[in-house]
Amino acid sequence: MSDSNFNTLGKVLAVASIAEVATGVALLIVPALGTLALLGVEGAIAEALARLVGIALLTLGIACWPVQRHARGDSAAYWAMQSYNALIALYLAYLGIGERLGGVLLWPAVGLHAVMSLLLVGARRTGL
């Protein structure tokens, strides 16, 4: 992989990692706001689950932080972040359409994760 691909993929992984760490921290600090804004639900169980998701997102972002060995299209960090973004976009869309859940941030989150997934694919293939 050329240096330009490393730099591009590394930058996309950095943006994705920062977004997941920030989201994870936000869910740990204010879980009720996260569940209400994303899914339109509230309550103690929703907050407990939001904190669990916050911990998972925080650790995903840390694990995928792009050091040189991660900034390759065949790295576990790349595939973890790519599969997360693609699957979470699909699942959130399902929640909005199939389950009729949703807060003000649901569809922006679907779009953000879909775009991030496409950026990761593009960075892996062409170096954007």
PDB file of C-alpha atoms in Angstrom:
ATOM      1  CA  MET A   1       0.000   0.000   0.000  1.00  0.00           C
ATOM      2  CA  SER A   2       1.391   3.394  -0.915  1.00  0.00           C
ATOM      3  CA  ASP A   3       2.020   6.202   1.524  1.00  0.00           C
ATOM      4  CA  SER A   4      -0.893   8.219   0.106  1.00  0.00           C
ATOM      5  CA  ASN A   5      -3.265   5.307   0.801  1.00  0.00           C
ATOM      6  CA  PHE A   6      -1.885   4.987   4.335  1.00  0.00           C
ATOM      7  CA  ASN A   7      -2.433   8.676   4.919  1.00  0.00           C
ATOM      8  CA  THR A   8      -5.949   8.652   3.479  1.00  0.00           C
ATOM      9  CA  LEU A   9      -7.071   5.493   5.240  1.00  0.00           C
ATOM     10  CA  GLY A  10      -5.350   6.630   8.423  1.00  0.00           C
ATOM     11  CA  LYS A  11      -7.213   9.947   8.294  1.00  0.00           C
ATOM     12  CA  VAL A  12     -10.581   8.275   7.714  1.00  0.00           C
ATOM     13  CA  LEU A  13      -9.914   5.842  10.561  1.00  0.00           C
ATOM     14  CA  ALA A  14      -8.906   8.779  12.782  1.00  0.00           C
ATOM     15  CA  VAL A  15     -12.171  10.627  12.047  1.00  0.00           C
ATOM     16  CA  ALA A  16     -14.208   7.462  12.657  1.00  0.00           C
ATOM     17  CA  SER A  17     -12.298   6.711  15.869  1.00  0.00           C
ATOM     18  CA  ILE A  18     -12.723  10.244  17.200  1.00  0.00           C
ATOM     19  CA  ALA A  19     -16.452  10.161  16.411  1.00  0.00           C
ATOM     20  CA  GLU A  20     -16.925   6.860  18.248  1.00  0.00           C
ATOM     21  CA  VAL A  21     -14.869   7.943  21.272  1.00  0.00           C
ATOM     22  CA  ALA A  22     -16.822  11.220  21.473  1.00  0.00           C
ATOM     23  CA  THR A  23     -20.151   9.421  21.158  1.00  0.00           C
ATOM     24  CA  GLY A  24     -19.094   6.866  23.763  1.00  0.00           C
ATOM     25  CA  VAL A  25     -18.080   9.561  26.241  1.00  0.00           C
ATOM     26  CA  ALA A  26     -21.314  11.479  25.599  1.00  0.00           C
ATOM     27  CA  LEU A  27     -23.401   8.354  26.253  1.00  0.00           C
ATOM     28  CA  LEU A  28     -21.524   7.715  29.480  1.00  0.00           C
ATOM     29  CA  ILE A  29     -22.030  11.281  30.692  1.00  0.00           C
ATOM     30  CA  VAL A  30     -25.595  11.965  29.482  1.00  0.00           C
ATOM     31  CA  PRO A  31     -27.187   8.636  28.526  1.00  0.00           C
ATOM     32  CA  ALA A  32     -30.763   9.943  28.701  1.00  0.00           C
ATOM     33  CA  LEU A  33     -30.104  12.617  26.104  1.00  0.00           C
ATOM     34  CA  GLY A  34     -28.544  10.034  23.797  1.00  0.00           C
ATOM     35  CA  THR A  35     -31.439   7.596  23.965  1.00  0.00           C
ATOM     36  CA  LEU A  36     -34.053  10.312  23.586  1.00  0.00           C
ATOM     37  CA  ALA A  37     -32.273  12.057  20.686  1.00  0.00           C
ATOM     38  CA  LEU A  38     -31.416   8.855  18.819  1.00  0.00           C
ATOM     39  CA  LEU A  39     -34.324   6.506  19.478  1.00  0.00           C
ATOM     40  CA  GLY A  40     -36.977   8.663  21.112  1.00  0.00           C
ATOM     41  CA  VAL A  41     -37.072   6.495  24.237  1.00  0.00           C
ATOM     42  CA  GLU A  42     -36.252   7.172  27.851  1.00  0.00           C
ATOM     43  CA  GLY A  43     -36.111   5.432  31.184  1.00  0.00           C
ATOM     44  CA  ALA A  44     -33.712   3.620  33.468  1.00  0.00           C
ATOM     45  CA  ILE A  45     -33.281   0.595  31.206  1.00  0.00           C
ATOM     46  CA  ALA A  46     -32.599   2.784  28.172  1.00  0.00           C
ATOM     47  CA  GLU A  47     -30.008   4.736  30.158  1.00  0.00           C
ATOM     48  CA  ALA A  48     -28.313   1.560  31.382  1.00  0.00           C
ATOM     49  CA  LEU A  49     -28.108   0.238  27.827  1.00  0.00           C
ATOM     50  CA  ALA A  50     -26.858   3.613  26.572  1.00  0.00           C
ATOM     51  CA  ARG A  51     -23.988   3.442  29.062  1.00  0.00           C
ATOM     52  CA  LEU A  52     -23.129  -0.095  27.888  1.00  0.00           C
ATOM     53  CA  VAL A  53     -23.112   1.133  24.297  1.00  0.00           C
ATOM     54  CA  GLY A  54     -21.016   4.115  25.392  1.00  0.00           C
ATOM     55  CA  ILE A  55     -18.385   1.813  26.839  1.00  0.00           C
ATOM     56  CA  ALA A  56     -18.371  -0.293  23.660  1.00  0.00           C
ATOM     57  CA  LEU A  57     -18.031   2.760  21.406  1.00  0.00           C
ATOM     58  CA  LEU A  58     -15.266   4.203  23.533  1.00  0.00           C
ATOM     59  CA  THR A  59     -13.282   0.977  23.322  1.00  0.00           C
ATOM     60  CA  LEU A  60     -13.989   0.579  19.571  1.00  0.00           C
ATOM     61  CA  GLY A  61     -12.624   4.059  18.937  1.00  0.00           C
ATOM     62  CA  ILE A  62      -9.517   3.388  21.015  1.00  0.00           C
ATOM     63  CA  ALA A  63      -8.903  -0.017  19.407  1.00  0.00           C
ATOM     64  CA  CYS A  64      -9.236   1.376  15.881  1.00  0.00           C
ATOM     65  CA  TRP A  65      -7.072   4.447  16.372  1.00  0.00           C
ATOM     66  CA  PRO A  66      -4.924   4.446  13.225  1.00  0.00           C
ATOM     67  CA  VAL A  67      -1.376   3.504  13.980  1.00  0.00           C
ATOM     68  CA  GLN A  68       0.575   2.380  10.916  1.00  0.00           C
ATOM     69  CA  ARG A  69      -0.403  -1.299  11.223  1.00  0.00           C
ATOM     70  CA  HIS A  70      -4.106  -0.310  11.415  1.00  0.00           C
ATOM     71  CA  ALA A  71      -4.075   2.022   8.417  1.00  0.00           C
ATOM     72  CA  ARG A  72      -4.187  -0.871   5.974  1.00  0.00           C
ATOM     73  CA  GLY A  73      -7.226  -2.228   4.209  1.00  0.00           C
ATOM     74  CA  ASP A  74      -6.524  -5.722   5.509  1.00  0.00           C
ATOM     75  CA  SER A  75      -6.174  -4.740   9.176  1.00  0.00           C
ATOM     76  CA  ALA A  76      -8.533  -5.867  11.914  1.00  0.00           C
ATOM     77  CA  ALA A  77      -9.049  -2.208  12.884  1.00  0.00           C
ATOM     78  CA  TYR A  78     -10.215  -1.345   9.367  1.00  0.00           C
ATOM     79  CA  TRP A  79     -12.627  -4.293   9.206  1.00  0.00           C
ATOM     80  CA  ALA A  80     -13.964  -3.650  12.717  1.00  0.00           C
ATOM     81  CA  MET A  81     -14.728  -0.006  11.970  1.00  0.00           C
ATOM     82  CA  GLN A  82     -16.071  -0.814   8.499  1.00  0.00           C
ATOM     83  CA  SER A  83     -18.395  -3.579   9.666  1.00  0.00           C
ATOM     84  CA  TYR A  84     -19.587  -1.472  12.618  1.00  0.00           C
ATOM     85  CA  ASN A  85     -20.474   1.514  10.426  1.00  0.00           C
ATOM     86  CA  ALA A  86     -22.220  -0.535   7.744  1.00  0.00           C
ATOM     87  CA  LEU A  87     -24.181  -2.661  10.214  1.00  0.00           C
ATOM     88  CA  ILE A  88     -25.163   0.195  12.529  1.00  0.00           C
ATOM     89  CA  ALA A  89     -26.425   2.243   9.565  1.00  0.00           C
ATOM     90  CA  LEU A  90     -28.606  -0.680   8.477  1.00  0.00           C
ATOM     91  CA  TYR A  91     -29.851  -1.417  11.994  1.00  0.00           C
ATOM     92  CA  LEU A  92     -30.690   2.202  12.804  1.00  0.00           C
ATOM     93  CA  ALA A  93     -32.561   2.475   9.495  1.00  0.00           C
ATOM     94  CA  TYR A  94     -34.474  -0.682  10.427  1.00  0.00           C
ATOM     95  CA  LEU A  95     -35.366   0.817  13.812  1.00  0.00           C
ATOM     96  CA  GLY A  96     -36.667   3.932  12.107  1.00  0.00           C
ATOM     97  CA  ILE A  97     -38.623   2.162   9.373  1.00  0.00           C
ATOM     98  CA  GLY A  98     -39.545  -1.230  10.820  1.00  0.00           C
ATOM     99  CA  GLU A  99     -39.955  -0.403  14.482  1.00  0.00           C
ATOM    100  CA  ARG A 100     -40.977   3.249  14.074  1.00  0.00           C
ATOM    101  CA  LEU A 101     -38.487   4.382  16.679  1.00  0.00           C
ATOM    102  CA  GLY A 102     -36.577   7.574  16.309  1.00  0.00           C
ATOM    103  CA  GLY A 103     -35.497  10.829  17.775  1.00  0.00           C
ATOM    104  CA  VAL A 104     -34.147  13.893  16.030  1.00  0.00           C
ATOM    105  CA  LEU A 105     -30.711  12.301  15.559  1.00  0.00           C
ATOM    106  CA  LEU A 106     -31.783   8.924  14.153  1.00  0.00           C
ATOM    107  CA  TRP A 107     -31.665   9.740  10.445  1.00  0.00           C
ATOM    108  CA  PRO A 108     -28.585  11.953  10.690  1.00  0.00           C
ATOM    109  CA  ALA A 109     -26.880   9.024  12.470  1.00  0.00           C
ATOM    110  CA  VAL A 110     -27.953   6.637   9.691  1.00  0.00           C
ATOM    111  CA  GLY A 111     -26.519   9.022   7.117  1.00  0.00           C
ATOM    112  CA  LEU A 112     -23.304   9.606   9.038  1.00  0.00           C
ATOM    113  CA  HIS A 113     -22.608   5.895   9.448  1.00  0.00           C
ATOM    114  CA  ALA A 114     -23.453   5.146   5.810  1.00  0.00           C
ATOM    115  CA  VAL A 115     -21.132   7.926   4.624  1.00  0.00           C
ATOM    116  CA  MET A 116     -18.360   6.785   6.968  1.00  0.00           C
ATOM    117  CA  SER A 117     -18.711   3.234   5.639  1.00  0.00           C
ATOM    118  CA  LEU A 118     -18.437   4.499   2.062  1.00  0.00           C
ATOM    119  CA  LEU A 119     -15.434   6.666   2.952  1.00  0.00           C
ATOM    120  CA  LEU A 120     -13.694   3.670   4.477  1.00  0.00           C
ATOM    121  CA  VAL A 121     -14.360   1.612   1.348  1.00  0.00           C
ATOM    122  CA  GLY A 122     -13.140   4.457  -0.866  1.00  0.00           C
ATOM    123  CA  ALA A 123     -10.006   5.021   1.195  1.00  0.00           C
ATOM    124  CA  ARG A 124      -9.215   1.322   1.070  1.00  0.00           C
ATOM    125  CA  ARG A 125      -9.704   1.034  -2.678  1.00  0.00           C
ATOM    126  CA  THR A 126      -8.485   4.281  -4.161  1.00  0.00           C
ATOM    127  CA  GLY A 127      -6.896   6.414  -1.486  1.00  0.00           C
ATOM    128  CA  LEU A 128      -9.594   9.054  -2.121  1.00  0.00           C
TER     129      LEU A 128
END
